[in-house]
């Protein structure tokens, strides 16, 4: 996997969604492939939206036609369109929101864990320092007692 590839979840049975069943029935697996190319393209965009004006570029890049790509976007209720300018997937946005919340929770848990380890290390260092000081005093006291006993 490419280092700059980003993860997103999707249902393993999305091919059985009635919208996708119809898409495959009418456009074949090419249509289904176009659908996933569009979803993956959206995943990499800021705000998970993509300009409708760039659909011809996607068609050229993936050896399809603008008409097929536009049909996938506009005819199967798989995507939403805003102001005839952008399209997006509500399902993808929901999944990405969940992923971001989960990621943020892990970051916060990591920070709390690091802070706790830091405090424990500080407490450990202090404890070790006090023990050393006590040991040093004890050794000094023992040396003094031994000196007195020897006299």
C-alpha positions as protocol buffer text, in pm:
chain_id: "A"
residue {
  index: 1
  type: UNK
  ca { x: 0 y: 0 z: 0 }
}
residue {
  index: 2
  type: UNK
  ca { x: 125 y: 346 z: -81 }
}
residue {
  index: 3
  type: UNK
  ca { x: 246 y: 543 z: 217 }
}
residue {
  index: 4
  type: UNK
  ca { x: 18 y: 834 z: 128 }
}
residue {
  index: 5
  type: UNK
  ca { x: -291 y: 614 z: 88 }
}
residue {
  index: 6
  type: UNK
  ca { x: -565 y: 690 z: 338 }
}
residue {
  index: 7
  type: UNK
  ca { x: -797 y: 443 z: 503 }
}
residue {
  index: 8
  type: UNK
  ca { x: -1176 y: 453 z: 506 }
}
residue {
  index: 9
  type: UNK
  ca { x: -1423 y: 182 z: 590 }
}
residue {
  index: 10
  type: UNK
  ca { x: -1699 y: 51 z: 367 }
}
residue {
  index: 11
  type: UNK
  ca { x: -1950 y: -229 z: 386 }
}
residue {
  index: 12
  type: UNK
  ca { x: -1835 y: -558 z: 239 }
}
residue {
  index: 13
  type: UNK
  ca { x: -2184 y: -610 z: 99 }
}
residue {
  index: 14
  type: UNK
  ca { x: -2231 y: -272 z: -67 }
}
residue {
  index: 15
  type: UNK
  ca { x: -2276 y: -454 z: -398 }
}
residue {
  index: 16
  type: UNK
  ca { x: -2606 y: -584 z: -256 }
}
residue {
  index: 17
  type: UNK
  ca { x: -2746 y: -239 z: -176 }
}
residue {
  index: 18
  type: UNK
  ca { x: -3053 y: -192 z: -400 }
}
residue {
  index: 19
  type: UNK
  ca { x: -2903 y: 125 z: -549 }
}
residue {
  index: 20
  type: UNK
  ca { x: -2585 y: -60 z: -643 }
}
residue {
  index: 21
  type: UNK
  ca { x: -2781 y: -361 z: -770 }
}
residue {
  index: 22
  type: UNK
  ca { x: -2964 y: -130 z: -1011 }
}
residue {
  index: 23
  type: UNK
  ca { x: -2637 y: 42 z: -1105 }
}
residue {
  index: 24
  type: UNK
  ca { x: -2474 y: -293 z: -1186 }
}
residue {
  index: 25
  type: UNK
  ca { x: -2784 y: -409 z: -1374 }
}
residue {
  index: 26
  type: UNK
  ca { x: -2782 y: -102 z: -1596 }
}
residue {
  index: 27
  type: UNK
  ca { x: -2411 y: -15 z: -1631 }
}
residue {
  index: 28
  type: UNK
  ca { x: -2245 y: -344 z: -1544 }
}
residue {
  index: 29
  type: UNK
  ca { x: -1935 y: -374 z: -1336 }
}
residue {
  index: 30
  type: UNK
  ca { x: -1794 y: -69 z: -1512 }
}
residue {
  index: 31
  type: UNK
  ca { x: -2062 y: 138 z: -1343 }
}
residue {
  index: 32
  type: UNK
  ca { x: -1982 y: -20 z: -1006 }
}
residue {
  index: 33
  type: UNK
  ca { x: -1613 y: 49 z: -1064 }
}
residue {
  index: 34
  type: UNK
  ca { x: -1693 y: 411 z: -1149 }
}
residue {
  index: 35
  type: UNK
  ca { x: -1890 y: 434 z: -824 }
}
residue {
  index: 36
  type: UNK
  ca { x: -1590 y: 320 z: -617 }
}
residue {
  index: 37
  type: UNK
  ca { x: -1348 y: 544 z: -806 }
}
residue {
  index: 38
  type: UNK
  ca { x: -1577 y: 835 z: -723 }
}
residue {
  index: 39
  type: UNK
  ca { x: -1597 y: 736 z: -354 }
}
residue {
  index: 40
  type: UNK
  ca { x: -1219 y: 699 z: -333 }
}
residue {
  index: 41
  type: UNK
  ca { x: -1177 y: 1034 z: -507 }
}
residue {
  index: 42
  type: UNK
  ca { x: -1412 y: 1197 z: -259 }
}
residue {
  index: 43
  type: UNK
  ca { x: -1219 y: 1044 z: 31 }
}
residue {
  index: 44
  type: UNK
  ca { x: -907 y: 1232 z: -72 }
}
residue {
  index: 45
  type: UNK
  ca { x: -1079 y: 1572 z: -107 }
}
residue {
  index: 46
  type: UNK
  ca { x: -1104 y: 1845 z: 157 }
}
residue {
  index: 47
  type: UNK
  ca { x: -1457 y: 1825 z: 295 }
}
residue {
  index: 48
  type: UNK
  ca { x: -1510 y: 1504 z: 93 }
}
residue {
  index: 49
  type: UNK
  ca { x: -1670 y: 1703 z: -193 }
}
residue {
  index: 50
  type: UNK
  ca { x: -1572 y: 1714 z: -560 }
}
residue {
  index: 51
  type: UNK
  ca { x: -1662 y: 1960 z: -837 }
}
residue {
  index: 52
  type: UNK
  ca { x: -1905 y: 1831 z: -1098 }
}
residue {
  index: 53
  type: UNK
  ca { x: -1708 y: 2027 z: -1356 }
}
residue {
  index: 54
  type: UNK
  ca { x: -1417 y: 1784 z: -1313 }
}
residue {
  index: 55
  type: UNK
  ca { x: -1613 y: 1469 z: -1394 }
}
residue {
  index: 56
  type: UNK
  ca { x: -1482 y: 1467 z: -1754 }
}
residue {
  index: 57
  type: UNK
  ca { x: -1128 y: 1454 z: -1614 }
}
residue {
  index: 58
  type: UNK
  ca { x: -1216 y: 1150 z: -1403 }
}
residue {
  index: 59
  type: UNK
  ca { x: -1373 y: 985 z: -1707 }
}
residue {
  index: 60
  type: UNK
  ca { x: -1057 y: 1041 z: -1914 }
}
residue {
  index: 61
  type: UNK
  ca { x: -825 y: 931 z: -1636 }
}
residue {
  index: 62
  type: UNK
  ca { x: -1007 y: 601 z: -1585 }
}
residue {
  index: 63
  type: UNK
  ca { x: -1085 y: 530 z: -1949 }
}
residue {
  index: 64
  type: UNK
  ca { x: -1459 y: 582 z: -1931 }
}
residue {
  index: 65
  type: UNK
  ca { x: -1699 y: 840 z: -2071 }
}
residue {
  index: 66
  type: UNK
  ca { x: -1822 y: 1160 z: -1914 }
}
residue {
  index: 67
  type: UNK
  ca { x: -2179 y: 1043 z: -1974 }
}
residue {
  index: 68
  type: UNK
  ca { x: -2127 y: 722 z: -1772 }
}
residue {
  index: 69
  type: UNK
  ca { x: -1954 y: 902 z: -1486 }
}
residue {
  index: 70
  type: UNK
  ca { x: -2226 y: 1169 z: -1473 }
}
residue {
  index: 71
  type: UNK
  ca { x: -2492 y: 897 z: -1483 }
}
residue {
  index: 72
  type: UNK
  ca { x: -2338 y: 725 z: -1179 }
}
residue {
  index: 73
  type: UNK
  ca { x: -2327 y: 1056 z: -991 }
}
residue {
  index: 74
  type: UNK
  ca { x: -2674 y: 1178 z: -1084 }
}
residue {
  index: 75
  type: UNK
  ca { x: -2900 y: 877 z: -1146 }
}
residue {
  index: 76
  type: UNK
  ca { x: -2876 y: 628 z: -860 }
}
residue {
  index: 77
  type: UNK
  ca { x: -2918 y: 838 z: -546 }
}
residue {
  index: 78
  type: UNK
  ca { x: -2570 y: 731 z: -435 }
}
residue {
  index: 79
  type: UNK
  ca { x: -2443 y: 1088 z: -419 }
}
residue {
  index: 80
  type: UNK
  ca { x: -2585 y: 1425 z: -322 }
}
residue {
  index: 81
  type: UNK
  ca { x: -2535 y: 1736 z: -534 }
}
residue {
  index: 82
  type: UNK
  ca { x: -2506 y: 2087 z: -393 }
}
residue {
  index: 83
  type: UNK
  ca { x: -2597 y: 2392 z: -598 }
}
residue {
  index: 84
  type: UNK
  ca { x: -2516 y: 2206 z: -920 }
}
residue {
  index: 85
  type: UNK
  ca { x: -2152 y: 2258 z: -832 }
}
residue {
  index: 86
  type: UNK
  ca { x: -2026 y: 1975 z: -608 }
}
residue {
  index: 87
  type: UNK
  ca { x: -2121 y: 1617 z: -531 }
}
residue {
  index: 88
  type: UNK
  ca { x: -2058 y: 1419 z: -213 }
}
residue {
  index: 89
  type: UNK
  ca { x: -2157 y: 1099 z: -34 }
}
residue {
  index: 90
  type: UNK
  ca { x: -2344 y: 1126 z: 295 }
}
residue {
  index: 91
  type: UNK
  ca { x: -2239 y: 771 z: 380 }
}
residue {
  index: 92
  type: UNK
  ca { x: -1872 y: 856 z: 329 }
}
residue {
  index: 93
  type: UNK
  ca { x: -1905 y: 1174 z: 535 }
}
residue {
  index: 94
  type: UNK
  ca { x: -2070 y: 979 z: 820 }
}
residue {
  index: 95
  type: UNK
  ca { x: -1795 y: 717 z: 812 }
}
residue {
  index: 96
  type: UNK
  ca { x: -1522 y: 978 z: 805 }
}
residue {
  index: 97
  type: UNK
  ca { x: -1679 y: 1166 z: 1096 }
}
residue {
  index: 98
  type: UNK
  ca { x: -1684 y: 844 z: 1298 }
}
residue {
  index: 99
  type: UNK
  ca { x: -1323 y: 771 z: 1199 }
}
residue {
  index: 100
  type: UNK
  ca { x: -1214 y: 1123 z: 1297 }
}
residue {
  index: 101
  type: UNK
  ca { x: -1391 y: 1101 z: 1635 }
}
residue {
  index: 102
  type: UNK
  ca { x: -1226 y: 763 z: 1700 }
}
residue {
  index: 103
  type: UNK
  ca { x: -887 y: 900 z: 1596 }
}
residue {
  index: 104
  type: UNK
  ca { x: -928 y: 1203 z: 1822 }
}
residue {
  index: 105
  type: UNK
  ca { x: -1025 y: 981 z: 2115 }
}
residue {
  index: 106
  type: UNK
  ca { x: -709 y: 772 z: 2061 }
}
residue {
  index: 107
  type: UNK
  ca { x: -499 y: 1090 z: 2047 }
}
residue {
  index: 108
  type: UNK
  ca { x: -650 y: 1214 z: 2374 }
}
residue {
  index: 109
  type: UNK
  ca { x: -605 y: 874 z: 2541 }
}
residue {
  index: 110
  type: UNK
  ca { x: -242 y: 871 z: 2425 }
}
residue {
  index: 111
  type: UNK
  ca { x: -182 y: 1218 z: 2568 }
}
residue {
  index: 112
  type: UNK
  ca { x: -336 y: 1119 z: 2903 }
}
residue {
  index: 113
  type: UNK
  ca { x: -130 y: 801 z: 2910 }
}
residue {
  index: 114
  type: UNK
  ca { x: 190 y: 993 z: 2831 }
}
residue {
  index: 115
  type: UNK
  ca { x: 114 y: 1246 z: 3104 }
}
residue {
  index: 116
  type: UNK
  ca { x: 49 y: 967 z: 3354 }
}
residue {
  index: 117
  type: UNK
  ca { x: 377 y: 796 z: 3261 }
}
residue {
  index: 118
  type: UNK
  ca { x: 559 y: 1128 z: 3296 }
}
residue {
  index: 119
  type: UNK
  ca { x: 413 y: 1186 z: 3644 }
}
residue {
  index: 120
  type: UNK
  ca { x: 500 y: 831 z: 3749 }
}
residue {
  index: 121
  type: UNK
  ca { x: 855 y: 879 z: 3621 }
}
residue {
  index: 122
  type: UNK
  ca { x: 888 y: 1205 z: 3815 }
}
residue {
  index: 123
  type: UNK
  ca { x: 753 y: 1036 z: 4129 }
}
residue {
  index: 124
  type: UNK
  ca { x: 988 y: 743 z: 4070 }
}
residue {
  index: 125
  type: UNK
  ca { x: 1286 y: 976 z: 4025 }
}
residue {
  index: 126
  type: UNK
  ca { x: 1200 y: 1160 z: 4348 }
}
residue {
  index: 127
  type: UNK
  ca { x: 1157 y: 833 z: 4535 }
}
residue {
  index: 128
  type: UNK
  ca { x: 1493 y: 708 z: 4408 }
}
residue {
  index: 129
  type: UNK
  ca { x: 1658 y: 1038 z: 4505 }
}
residue {
  index: 130
  type: UNK
  ca { x: 1512 y: 1023 z: 4859 }
}
residue {
  index: 131
  type: UNK
  ca { x: 1619 y: 660 z: 4893 }
}
residue {
  index: 132
  type: UNK
  ca { x: 1971 y: 748 z: 4779 }
}
residue {
  index: 133
  type: UNK
  ca { x: 1987 y: 1038 z: 5026 }
}
residue {
  index: 134
  type: UNK
  ca { x: 1860 y: 813 z: 5306 }
}
residue {
  index: 135
  type: UNK
  ca { x: 2107 y: 541 z: 5204 }
}
residue {
  index: 136
  type: UNK
  ca { x: 2390 y: 794 z: 5198 }
}
residue {
  index: 137
  type: UNK
  ca { x: 2294 y: 922 z: 5546 }
}
residue {
  index: 138
  type: UNK
  ca { x: 2264 y: 568 z: 5673 }
}
residue {
  index: 139
  type: UNK
  ca { x: 2608 y: 484 z: 5537 }
}
residue {
  index: 140
  type: UNK
  ca { x: 2753 y: 800 z: 5695 }
}
residue {
  index: 141
  type: UNK
  ca { x: 2589 y: 714 z: 6028 }
}
residue {
  index: 142
  type: UNK
  ca { x: 2714 y: 354 z: 6005 }
}
residue {
  index: 143
  type: UNK
  ca { x: 3065 y: 479 z: 5929 }
}
residue {
  index: 144
  type: UNK
  ca { x: 3051 y: 714 z: 6227 }
}
residue {
  index: 145
  type: UNK
  ca { x: 2933 y: 436 z: 6455 }
}
residue {
  index: 146
  type: UNK
  ca { x: 3206 y: 205 z: 6328 }
}
residue {
  index: 147
  type: UNK
  ca { x: 3464 y: 479 z: 6386 }
}
residue {
  index: 148
  type: UNK
  ca { x: 3340 y: 528 z: 6742 }
}
residue {
  index: 149
  type: UNK
  ca { x: 3343 y: 154 z: 6807 }
}
residue {
  index: 150
  type: UNK
  ca { x: 3696 y: 127 z: 6679 }
}
residue {
  index: 151
  type: UNK
  ca { x: 3816 y: 394 z: 6919 }
}
